[in-house]
Short mmCIF file of C-alpha atoms in Angstrom, two decimals:
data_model
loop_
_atom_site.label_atom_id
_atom_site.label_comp_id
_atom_site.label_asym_id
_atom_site.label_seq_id
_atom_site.Cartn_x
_atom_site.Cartn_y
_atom_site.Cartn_z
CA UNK A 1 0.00 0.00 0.00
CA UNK A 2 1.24 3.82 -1.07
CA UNK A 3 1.60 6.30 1.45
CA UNK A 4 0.15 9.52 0.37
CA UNK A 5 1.81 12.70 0.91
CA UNK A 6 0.10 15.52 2.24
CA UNK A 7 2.68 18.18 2.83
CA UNK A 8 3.73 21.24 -0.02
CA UNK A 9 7.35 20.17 -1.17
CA UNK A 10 8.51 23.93 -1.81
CA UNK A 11 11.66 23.90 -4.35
CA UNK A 12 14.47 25.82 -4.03
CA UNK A 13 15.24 28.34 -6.62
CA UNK A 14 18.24 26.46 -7.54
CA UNK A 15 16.04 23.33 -8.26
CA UNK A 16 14.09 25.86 -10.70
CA UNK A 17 17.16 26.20 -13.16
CA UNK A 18 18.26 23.19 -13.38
CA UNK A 19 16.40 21.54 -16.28
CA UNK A 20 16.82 18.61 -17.95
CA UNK A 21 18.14 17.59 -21.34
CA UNK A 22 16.61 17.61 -24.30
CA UNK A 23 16.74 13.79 -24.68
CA UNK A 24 14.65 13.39 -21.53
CA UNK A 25 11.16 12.91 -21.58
CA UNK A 26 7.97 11.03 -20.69
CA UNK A 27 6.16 7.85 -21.80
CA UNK A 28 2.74 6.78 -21.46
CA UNK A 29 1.32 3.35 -20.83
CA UNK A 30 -2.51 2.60 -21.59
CA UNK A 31 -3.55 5.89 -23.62
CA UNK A 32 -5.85 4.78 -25.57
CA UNK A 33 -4.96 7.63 -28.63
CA UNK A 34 -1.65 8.74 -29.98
CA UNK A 35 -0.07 11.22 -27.06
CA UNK A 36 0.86 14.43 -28.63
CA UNK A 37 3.71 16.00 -27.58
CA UNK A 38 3.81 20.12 -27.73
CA UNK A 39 7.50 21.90 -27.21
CA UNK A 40 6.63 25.08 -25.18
CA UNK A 41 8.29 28.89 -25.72
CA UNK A 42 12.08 28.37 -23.01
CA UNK A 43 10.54 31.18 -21.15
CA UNK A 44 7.81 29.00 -19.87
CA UNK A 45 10.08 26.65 -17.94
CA UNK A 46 8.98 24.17 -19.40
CA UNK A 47 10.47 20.82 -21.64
CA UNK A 48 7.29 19.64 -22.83
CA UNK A 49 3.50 19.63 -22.52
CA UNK A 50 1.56 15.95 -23.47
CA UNK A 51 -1.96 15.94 -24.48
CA UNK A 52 -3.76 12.96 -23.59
CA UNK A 53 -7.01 12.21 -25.43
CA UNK A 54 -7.87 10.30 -22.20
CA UNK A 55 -6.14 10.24 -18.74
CA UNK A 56 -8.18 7.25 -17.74
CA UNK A 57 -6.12 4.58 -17.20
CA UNK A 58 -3.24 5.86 -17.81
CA UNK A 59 0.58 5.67 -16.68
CA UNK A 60 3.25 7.88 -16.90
CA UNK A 61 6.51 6.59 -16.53
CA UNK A 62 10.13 8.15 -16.40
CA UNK A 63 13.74 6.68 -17.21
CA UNK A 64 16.53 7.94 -14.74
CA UNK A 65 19.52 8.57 -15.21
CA UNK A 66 19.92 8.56 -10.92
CA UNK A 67 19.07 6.14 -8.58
CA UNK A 68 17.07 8.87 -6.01
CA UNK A 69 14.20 10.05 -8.49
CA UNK A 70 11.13 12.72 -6.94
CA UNK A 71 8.10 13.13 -8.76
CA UNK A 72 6.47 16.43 -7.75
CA UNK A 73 2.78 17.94 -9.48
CA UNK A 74 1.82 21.46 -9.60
CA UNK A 75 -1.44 23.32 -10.40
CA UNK A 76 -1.89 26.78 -11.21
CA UNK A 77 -0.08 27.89 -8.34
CA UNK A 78 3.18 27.25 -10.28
CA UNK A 79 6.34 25.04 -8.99
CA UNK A 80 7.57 26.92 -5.83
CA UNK A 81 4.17 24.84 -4.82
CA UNK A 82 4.55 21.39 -5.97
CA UNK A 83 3.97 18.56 -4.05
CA UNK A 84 5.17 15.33 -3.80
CA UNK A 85 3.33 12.23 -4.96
CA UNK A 86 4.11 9.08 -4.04
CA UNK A 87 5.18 6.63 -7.66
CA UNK A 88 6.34 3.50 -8.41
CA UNK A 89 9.71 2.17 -9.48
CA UNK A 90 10.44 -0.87 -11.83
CA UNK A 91 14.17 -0.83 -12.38
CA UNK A 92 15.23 2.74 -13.41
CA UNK A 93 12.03 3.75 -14.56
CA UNK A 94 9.26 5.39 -12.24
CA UNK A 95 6.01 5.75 -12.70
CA UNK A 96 2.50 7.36 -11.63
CA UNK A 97 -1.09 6.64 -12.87
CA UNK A 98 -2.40 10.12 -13.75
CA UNK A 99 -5.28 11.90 -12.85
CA UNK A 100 -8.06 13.16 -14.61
CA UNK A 101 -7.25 16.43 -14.00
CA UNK A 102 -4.26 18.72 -15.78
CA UNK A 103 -1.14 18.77 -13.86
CA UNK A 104 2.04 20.09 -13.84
CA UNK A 105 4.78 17.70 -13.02
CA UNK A 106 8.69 18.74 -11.95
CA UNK A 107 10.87 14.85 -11.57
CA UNK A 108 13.89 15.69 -9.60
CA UNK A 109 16.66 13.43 -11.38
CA UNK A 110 19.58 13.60 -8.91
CA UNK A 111 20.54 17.68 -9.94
CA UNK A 112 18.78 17.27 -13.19
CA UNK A 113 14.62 18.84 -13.59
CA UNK A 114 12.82 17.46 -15.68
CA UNK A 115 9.47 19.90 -16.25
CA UNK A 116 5.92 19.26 -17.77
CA UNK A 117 2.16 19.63 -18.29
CA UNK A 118 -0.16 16.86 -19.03
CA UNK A 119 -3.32 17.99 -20.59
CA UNK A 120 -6.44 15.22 -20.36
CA UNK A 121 -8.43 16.16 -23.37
CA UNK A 122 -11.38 14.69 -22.03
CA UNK A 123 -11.70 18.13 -19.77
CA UNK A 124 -11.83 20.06 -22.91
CA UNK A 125 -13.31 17.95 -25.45
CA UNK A 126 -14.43 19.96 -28.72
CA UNK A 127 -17.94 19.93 -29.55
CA UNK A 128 -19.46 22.01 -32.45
CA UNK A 129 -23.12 22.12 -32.38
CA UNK A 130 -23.82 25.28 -34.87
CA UNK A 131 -22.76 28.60 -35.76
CA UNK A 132 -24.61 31.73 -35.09
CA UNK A 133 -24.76 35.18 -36.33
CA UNK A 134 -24.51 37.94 -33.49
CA UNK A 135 -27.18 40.84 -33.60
CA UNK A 136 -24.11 43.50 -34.01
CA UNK A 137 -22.33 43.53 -36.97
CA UNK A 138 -19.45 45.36 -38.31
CA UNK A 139 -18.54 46.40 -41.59
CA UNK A 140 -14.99 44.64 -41.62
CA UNK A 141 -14.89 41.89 -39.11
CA UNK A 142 -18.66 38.93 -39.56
CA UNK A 143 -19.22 38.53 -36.00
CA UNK A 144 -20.22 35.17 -34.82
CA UNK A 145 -20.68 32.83 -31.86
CA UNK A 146 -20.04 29.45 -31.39
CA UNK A 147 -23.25 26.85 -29.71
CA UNK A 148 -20.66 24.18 -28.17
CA UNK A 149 -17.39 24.38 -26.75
CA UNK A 150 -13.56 25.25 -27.86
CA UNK A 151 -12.97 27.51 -24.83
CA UNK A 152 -9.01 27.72 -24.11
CA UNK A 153 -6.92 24.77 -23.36
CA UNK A 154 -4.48 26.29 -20.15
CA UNK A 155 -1.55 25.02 -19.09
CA UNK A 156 0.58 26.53 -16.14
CA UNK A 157 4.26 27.59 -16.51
CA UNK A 158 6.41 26.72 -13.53
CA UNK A 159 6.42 30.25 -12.60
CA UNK A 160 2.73 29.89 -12.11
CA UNK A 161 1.70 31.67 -15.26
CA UNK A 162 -1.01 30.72 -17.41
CA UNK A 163 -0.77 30.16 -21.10
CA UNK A 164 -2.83 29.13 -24.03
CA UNK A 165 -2.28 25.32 -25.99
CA UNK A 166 -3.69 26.82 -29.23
CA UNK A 167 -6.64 24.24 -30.75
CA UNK A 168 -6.01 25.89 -33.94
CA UNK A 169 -9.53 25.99 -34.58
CA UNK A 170 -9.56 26.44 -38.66
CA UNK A 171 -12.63 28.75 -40.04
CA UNK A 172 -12.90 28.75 -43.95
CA UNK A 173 -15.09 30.85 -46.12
CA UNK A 174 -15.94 31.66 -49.95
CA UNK A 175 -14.96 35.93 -50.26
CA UNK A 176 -13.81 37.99 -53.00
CA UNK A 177 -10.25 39.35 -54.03
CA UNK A 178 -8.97 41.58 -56.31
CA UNK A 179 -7.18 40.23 -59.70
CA UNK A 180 -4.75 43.06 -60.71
CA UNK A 181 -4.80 41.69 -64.48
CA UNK A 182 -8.19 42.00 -64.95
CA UNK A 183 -8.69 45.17 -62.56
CA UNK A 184 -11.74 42.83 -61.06
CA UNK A 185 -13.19 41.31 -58.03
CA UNK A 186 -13.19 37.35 -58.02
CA UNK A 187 -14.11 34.39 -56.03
CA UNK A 188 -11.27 33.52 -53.54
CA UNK A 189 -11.55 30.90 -50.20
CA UNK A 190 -10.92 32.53 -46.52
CA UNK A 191 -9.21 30.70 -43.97
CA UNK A 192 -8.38 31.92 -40.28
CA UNK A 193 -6.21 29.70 -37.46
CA UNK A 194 -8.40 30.75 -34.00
CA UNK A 195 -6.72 29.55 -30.96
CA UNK A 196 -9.87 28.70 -29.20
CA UNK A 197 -13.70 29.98 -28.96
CA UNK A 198 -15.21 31.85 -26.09
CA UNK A 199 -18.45 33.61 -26.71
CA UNK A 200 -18.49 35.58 -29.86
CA UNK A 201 -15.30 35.93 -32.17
CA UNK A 202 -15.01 37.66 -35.66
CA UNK A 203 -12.79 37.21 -38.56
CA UNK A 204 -12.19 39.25 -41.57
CA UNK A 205 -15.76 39.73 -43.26
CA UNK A 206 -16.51 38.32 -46.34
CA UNK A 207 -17.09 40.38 -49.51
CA UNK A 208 -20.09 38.32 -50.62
CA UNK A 209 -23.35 36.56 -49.07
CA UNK A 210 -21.28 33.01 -48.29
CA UNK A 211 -21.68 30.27 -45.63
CA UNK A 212 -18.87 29.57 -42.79
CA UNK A 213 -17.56 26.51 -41.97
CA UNK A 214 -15.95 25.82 -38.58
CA UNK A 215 -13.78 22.53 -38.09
CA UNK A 216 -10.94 21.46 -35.59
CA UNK A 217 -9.31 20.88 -33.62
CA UNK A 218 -5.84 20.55 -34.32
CA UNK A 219 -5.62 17.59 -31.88
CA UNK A 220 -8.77 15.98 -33.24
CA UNK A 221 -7.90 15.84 -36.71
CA UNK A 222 -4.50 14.35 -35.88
CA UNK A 223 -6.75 11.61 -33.37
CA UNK A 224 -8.67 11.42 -36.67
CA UNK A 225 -12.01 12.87 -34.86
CA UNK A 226 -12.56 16.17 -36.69
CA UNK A 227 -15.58 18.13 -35.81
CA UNK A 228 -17.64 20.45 -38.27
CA UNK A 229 -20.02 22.68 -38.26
CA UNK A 230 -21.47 25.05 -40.91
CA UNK A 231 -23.20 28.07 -40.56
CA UNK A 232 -26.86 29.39 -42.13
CA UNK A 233 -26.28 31.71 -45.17
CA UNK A 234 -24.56 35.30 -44.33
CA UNK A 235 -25.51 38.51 -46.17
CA UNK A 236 -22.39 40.58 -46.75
CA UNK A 237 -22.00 43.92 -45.63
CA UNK A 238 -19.40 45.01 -46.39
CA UNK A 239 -18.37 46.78 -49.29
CA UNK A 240 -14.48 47.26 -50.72
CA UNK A 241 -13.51 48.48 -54.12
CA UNK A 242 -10.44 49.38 -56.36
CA UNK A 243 -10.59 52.41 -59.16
CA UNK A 244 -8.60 53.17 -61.55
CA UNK A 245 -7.95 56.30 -64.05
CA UNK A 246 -6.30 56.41 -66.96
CA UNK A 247 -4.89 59.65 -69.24
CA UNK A 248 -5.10 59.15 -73.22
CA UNK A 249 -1.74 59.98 -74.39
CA UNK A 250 -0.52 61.80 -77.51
CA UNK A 251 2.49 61.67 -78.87
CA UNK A 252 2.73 65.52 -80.79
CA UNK A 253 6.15 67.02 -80.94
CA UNK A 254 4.65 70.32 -81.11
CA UNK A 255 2.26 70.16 -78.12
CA UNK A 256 4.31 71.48 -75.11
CA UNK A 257 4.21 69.43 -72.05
CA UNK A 258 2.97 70.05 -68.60
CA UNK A 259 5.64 69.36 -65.93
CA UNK A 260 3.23 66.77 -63.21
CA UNK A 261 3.43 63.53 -62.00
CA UNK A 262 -0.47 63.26 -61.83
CA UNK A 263 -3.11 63.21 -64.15
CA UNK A 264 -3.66 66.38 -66.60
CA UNK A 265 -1.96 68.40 -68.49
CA UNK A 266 -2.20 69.87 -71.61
CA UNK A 267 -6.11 70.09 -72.90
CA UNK A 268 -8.10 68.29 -73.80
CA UNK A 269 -7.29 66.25 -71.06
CA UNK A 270 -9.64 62.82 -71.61
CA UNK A 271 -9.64 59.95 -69.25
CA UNK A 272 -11.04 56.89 -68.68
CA UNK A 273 -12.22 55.86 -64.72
CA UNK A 274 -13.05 52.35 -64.16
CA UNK A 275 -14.28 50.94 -60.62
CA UNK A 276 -14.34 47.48 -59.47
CA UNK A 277 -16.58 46.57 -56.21
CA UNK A 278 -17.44 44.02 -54.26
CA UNK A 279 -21.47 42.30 -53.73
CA UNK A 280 -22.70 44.42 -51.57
CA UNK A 281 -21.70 47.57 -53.04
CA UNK A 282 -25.56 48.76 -54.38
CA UNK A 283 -24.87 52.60 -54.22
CA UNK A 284 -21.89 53.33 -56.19
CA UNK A 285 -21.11 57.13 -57.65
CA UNK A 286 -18.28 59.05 -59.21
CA UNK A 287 -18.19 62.36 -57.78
CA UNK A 288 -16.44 65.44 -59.19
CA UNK A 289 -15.26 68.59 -57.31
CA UNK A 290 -13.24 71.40 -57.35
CA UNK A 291 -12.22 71.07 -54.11
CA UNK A 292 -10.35 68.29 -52.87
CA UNK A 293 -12.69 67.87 -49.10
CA UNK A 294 -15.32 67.29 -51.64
CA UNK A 295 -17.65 69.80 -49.66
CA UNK A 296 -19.02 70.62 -53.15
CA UNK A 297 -19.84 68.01 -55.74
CA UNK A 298 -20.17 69.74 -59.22
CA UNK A 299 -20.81 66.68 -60.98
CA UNK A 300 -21.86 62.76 -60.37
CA UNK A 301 -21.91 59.71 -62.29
CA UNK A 302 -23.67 56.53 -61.55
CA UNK A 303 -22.02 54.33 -63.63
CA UNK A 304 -18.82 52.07 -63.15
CA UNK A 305 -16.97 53.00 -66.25
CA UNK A 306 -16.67 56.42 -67.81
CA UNK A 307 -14.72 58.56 -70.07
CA UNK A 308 -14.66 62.49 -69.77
CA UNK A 309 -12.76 65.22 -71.45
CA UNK A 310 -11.39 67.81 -68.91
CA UNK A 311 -11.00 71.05 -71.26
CA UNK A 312 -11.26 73.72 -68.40
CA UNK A 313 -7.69 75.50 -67.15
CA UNK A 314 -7.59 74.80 -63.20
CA UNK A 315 -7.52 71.34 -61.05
CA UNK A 316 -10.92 69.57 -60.45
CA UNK A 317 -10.93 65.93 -58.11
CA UNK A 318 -12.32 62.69 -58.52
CA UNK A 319 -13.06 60.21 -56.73
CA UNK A 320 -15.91 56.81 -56.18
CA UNK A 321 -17.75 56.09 -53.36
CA UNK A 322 -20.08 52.93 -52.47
CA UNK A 323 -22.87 52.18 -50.25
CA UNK A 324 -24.30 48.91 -48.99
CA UNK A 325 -28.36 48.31 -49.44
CA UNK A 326 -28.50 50.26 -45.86
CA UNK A 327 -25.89 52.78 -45.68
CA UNK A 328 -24.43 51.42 -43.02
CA UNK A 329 -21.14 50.21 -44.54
CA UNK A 330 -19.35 52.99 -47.08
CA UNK A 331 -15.77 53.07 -49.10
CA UNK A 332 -14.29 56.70 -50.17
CA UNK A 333 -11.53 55.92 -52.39
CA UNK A 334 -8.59 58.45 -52.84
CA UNK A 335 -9.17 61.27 -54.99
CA UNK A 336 -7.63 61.95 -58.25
CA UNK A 337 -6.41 65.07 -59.08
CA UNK A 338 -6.38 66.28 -62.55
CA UNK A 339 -4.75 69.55 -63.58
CA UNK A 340 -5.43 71.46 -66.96
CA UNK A 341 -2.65 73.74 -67.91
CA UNK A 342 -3.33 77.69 -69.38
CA UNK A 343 -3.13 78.17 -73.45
CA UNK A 344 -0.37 78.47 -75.48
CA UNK A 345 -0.47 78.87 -78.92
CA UNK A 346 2.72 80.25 -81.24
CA UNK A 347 3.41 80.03 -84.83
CA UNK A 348 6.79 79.46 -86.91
CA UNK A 349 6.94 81.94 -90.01
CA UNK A 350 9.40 80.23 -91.75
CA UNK A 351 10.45 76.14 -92.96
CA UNK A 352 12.53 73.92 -95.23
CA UNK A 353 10.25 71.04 -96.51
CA UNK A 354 11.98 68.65 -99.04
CA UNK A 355 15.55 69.27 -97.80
CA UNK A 356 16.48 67.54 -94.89
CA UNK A 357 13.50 64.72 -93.89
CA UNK A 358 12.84 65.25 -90.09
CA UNK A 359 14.47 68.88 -89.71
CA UNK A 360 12.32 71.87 -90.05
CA UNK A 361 10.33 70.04 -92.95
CA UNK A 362 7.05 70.62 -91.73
CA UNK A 363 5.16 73.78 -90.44
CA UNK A 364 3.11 73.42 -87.05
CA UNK A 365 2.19 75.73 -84.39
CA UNK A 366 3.81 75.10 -80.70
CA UNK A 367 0.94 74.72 -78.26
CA UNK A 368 -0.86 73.42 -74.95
CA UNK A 369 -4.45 73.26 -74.22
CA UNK A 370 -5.92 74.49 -76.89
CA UNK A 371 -9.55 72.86 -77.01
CA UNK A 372 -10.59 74.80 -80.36
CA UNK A 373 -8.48 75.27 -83.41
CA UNK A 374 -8.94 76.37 -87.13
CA UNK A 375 -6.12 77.04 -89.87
CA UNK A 376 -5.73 77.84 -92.88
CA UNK A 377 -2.87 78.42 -95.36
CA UNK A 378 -3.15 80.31 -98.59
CA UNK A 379 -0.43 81.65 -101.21
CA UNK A 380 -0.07 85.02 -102.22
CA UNK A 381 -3.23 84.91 -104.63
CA UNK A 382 -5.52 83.87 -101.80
CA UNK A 383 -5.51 80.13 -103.19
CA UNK A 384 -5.98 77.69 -100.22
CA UNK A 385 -3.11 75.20 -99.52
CA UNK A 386 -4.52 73.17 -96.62
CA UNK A 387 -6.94 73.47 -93.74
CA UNK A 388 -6.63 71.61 -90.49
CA UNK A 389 -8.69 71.30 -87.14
CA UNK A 390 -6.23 69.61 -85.07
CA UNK A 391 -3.10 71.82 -83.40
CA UNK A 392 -1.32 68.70 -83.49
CA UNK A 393 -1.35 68.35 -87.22
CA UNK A 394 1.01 70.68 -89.47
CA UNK A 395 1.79 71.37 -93.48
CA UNK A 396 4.34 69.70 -95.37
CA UNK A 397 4.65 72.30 -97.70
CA UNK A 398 2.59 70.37 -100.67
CA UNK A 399 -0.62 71.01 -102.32
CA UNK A 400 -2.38 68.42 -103.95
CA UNK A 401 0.50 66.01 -103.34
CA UNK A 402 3.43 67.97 -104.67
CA UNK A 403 5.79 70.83 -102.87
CA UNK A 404 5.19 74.24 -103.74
CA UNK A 405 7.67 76.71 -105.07
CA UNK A 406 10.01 78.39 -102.26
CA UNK A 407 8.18 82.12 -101.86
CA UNK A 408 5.77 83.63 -98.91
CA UNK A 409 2.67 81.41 -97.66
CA UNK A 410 -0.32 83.25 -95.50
CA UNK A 411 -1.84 81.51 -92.45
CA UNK A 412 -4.86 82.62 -90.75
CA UNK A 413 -6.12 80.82 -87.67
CA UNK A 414 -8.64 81.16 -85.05
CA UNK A 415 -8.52 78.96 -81.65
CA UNK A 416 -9.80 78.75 -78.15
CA UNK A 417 -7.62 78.06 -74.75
CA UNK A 418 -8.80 75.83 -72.52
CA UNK A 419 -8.52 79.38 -69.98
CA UNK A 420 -10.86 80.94 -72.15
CA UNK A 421 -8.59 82.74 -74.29
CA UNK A 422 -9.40 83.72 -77.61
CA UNK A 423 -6.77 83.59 -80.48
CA UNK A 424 -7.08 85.30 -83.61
CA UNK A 425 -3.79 84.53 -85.07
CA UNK A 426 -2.55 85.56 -89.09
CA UNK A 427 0.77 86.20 -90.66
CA UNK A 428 3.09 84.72 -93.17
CA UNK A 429 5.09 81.57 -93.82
CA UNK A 430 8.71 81.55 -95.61
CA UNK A 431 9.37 78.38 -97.96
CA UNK A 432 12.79 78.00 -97.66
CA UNK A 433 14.63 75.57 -100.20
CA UNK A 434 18.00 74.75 -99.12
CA UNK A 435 20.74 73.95 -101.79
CA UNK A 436 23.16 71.05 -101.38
CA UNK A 437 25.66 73.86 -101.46
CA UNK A 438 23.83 75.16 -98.21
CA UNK A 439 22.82 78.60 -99.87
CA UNK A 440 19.37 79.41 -100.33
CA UNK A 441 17.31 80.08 -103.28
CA UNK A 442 13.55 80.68 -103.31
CA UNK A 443 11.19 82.00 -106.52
CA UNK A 444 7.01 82.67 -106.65
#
């Protein structure tokens, strides 16, 4: 018959820092489930903590390495507590039958400690009965709560301190993500790692009305037990979306360039917006101001995609906004800022088509933001050369395929600035023919 020992065996602090090797450790007789061993963070004291998926029955047994062996348990009140149990020795190894409830064991070795924590799963066992849907909901974390139990799994450093065996609890979930290449939202599967459940919990919210499924644990599924529940169907509320805007380039020599980084420039400035957004997005607007708080709106659009043409000198904003079906849930996007230069508009009076392709062959007017434009050329008998609407485009000199003599040309043209300004523009054009010798010659 065992005596049992009633006293606190208090250890010294010297006992306390003397752990045991890393090739020490404890085996179990009679578990009726693979024992799954867990290596602690050093700072817990700690060499290893054994989950059990049943105490009952049970033996835990030790190998020593000294002939005068002390098994010691511990609960929450940490090591400088423990107290000596009584076990039982069969050549070097001693052993103890556990208890169904957690422990923390310290087995003095001679001067060697070895330190653990047995966990009987039986005290926590998972159960998943069904997922439900709290009343409050927030527009980036689905807030849920669990009818079962996954409550934390403690265990007790030997300081006394408790700490958290993670269940990792795995919640998975159909959502949406953006796709860069296509500058859209698609489907895309949500997973979160919880440690445990207590009450309500909430993960990231989904972008679209989706069902959640809740499975674990960690030591279940590798006892081959998983548990699973899944929820009723959620209605997102949340709303996300990604915009885009995008400048129409040309490539005119002659139209002078606005020194920005942004959007804008010389007019007309025309650009194309695009918006992606998630399910729940039913409001969605484009929203133009001339101020960047957007305290004014000047102008709105309802649609995703849109093109517009800024002609007007000055800097106007905008940006896309999103509601869900209640207005409780919004997205602002960042604002773009697009800047429309003041006109320029200044004409050449003399060039050299036909002599040197690529240098000075071709008369056009230097410019920037000019949003109206009409020229015309004529020779010195009033006969029209060429006409042209676009300051971009120029005259290579010919008429009706062929260059004209060298002599005087006459152009008259009228244009608008994107500031407003009015130009009323005339005077005359020299045809200069260049000789091989490099002197010039020019005739009617």
């Amino acid at each position: 018959m065992h005596k049992t020992f009633s006293y606190i065996f208090v250890l010294s602090m010297a006992a306390l820092v003397a752990p045991m090797t890393e090739a020490a450790s404890l085996s179990f007789e009679g578990a009726s489930k693979k024992v799954i061993t867990i290596t602690p963070e050093t700072s817990t004291g700690l060499n290893a903590i054994y989950v059990l998926n049943s105490a009952q029955g049970v033996k835990a047994s030790y190998a020593a390495t000294n002939s005068n062996v002390v098994w010691t348990r511990y609960s929450n009140l940490g090591g400088g507590y423990a107290e000596e149990i009584p076990c039982e020795k069969e050549g070097n190894t001693y052993s103890i039958t556990l208890p169904a409830e957690d422990y923390g064991y310290i087995i003095e070795d001679g001067t060697d400690r070895f330190y653990c924590w047995v966990t009987n799963y039986a005290n926590h066992q998972l159960q998943l009965n069904a997922i439900e849907f709290d009343d409050e909901q927030e527009c980036d974390r689905a807030r849920l709560r669990l009818s079962g139990n996954a409550e934390p799994i403690t265990y007790y450093t030997i300081n006394g301190v408790g700490k958290e065996v993670s269940r990792e609890l795995s919640i998975t979930y159909p959502s949406l993500e953006y796709d860069e290449a296509t500058e859209e939202y698609i489907d895309t599967t949500l997973e979160s790692t919880l440690n445990s459940i207590s009450g309500t919990f909430g993960v990231t919210a989904p972008l679209c009305n989706t069902e959640f499924t809740l499975s674990g644990d960690r030591f279940l599924r590798e006892w081959g037990q998983t548990e699973q529940v899944t929820s009723d169907y959620y209605t997102a509320i949340a709303v996300e979306a990604r915009t885009s805007a995008t400048q129409e380039t040309r490539e005119y020599e002659n139209e002078q360039k606005v020194d920005s980084d942004g959007l804008g420039g010389s007019a007309p400035v025309e650009v194309h917006f695009h918006a992606a957004v998630t399910d729940a997005a039913i409001f969605r607007e484009w929203q133009m101001s001339t101020d960047s708080e957007f305290e004014v709106v000047v102008d709105r659009w309802q649609q995703l995609d849109f093109d517009y043409t800024f002609r007007d000198n000055g800097t106007l904003y905008v940006r896309f906004v999103c509601d869900n079906a209640d207005a409780t849930c919004e997205y602002i996007g960042d604002s773009y800022e697009v800047f429309v230069g003041e006109s320029v508009l200044l004409c050449p009076n003399a060039f050299s088509p036909g002599s040197s392709e690529g240098v000075n062959d071709e008369w056009r007017v230097s410019y920037k933001s000019i949003i109206k434009f009409e020229c015309h050329i004529f020779n010195r008998w009033g006969q029209e050369m060429i006409s042209f609407t676009d300051p971009g485009m120029g005259w290579d000199g010919k008429y009706k395929g062929k260059l004209v003599p060298a002599g005087t040309y006459y152009y008259v043209i009228q244009a608008e600035g994107s500031d407003g300004k009015k130009y009323k523009l005339s005077g005359d054009i020299n045809i200069i023919k260049m000789k091989e010798s490099g002197t010039t010659t020019s005739s009617d």
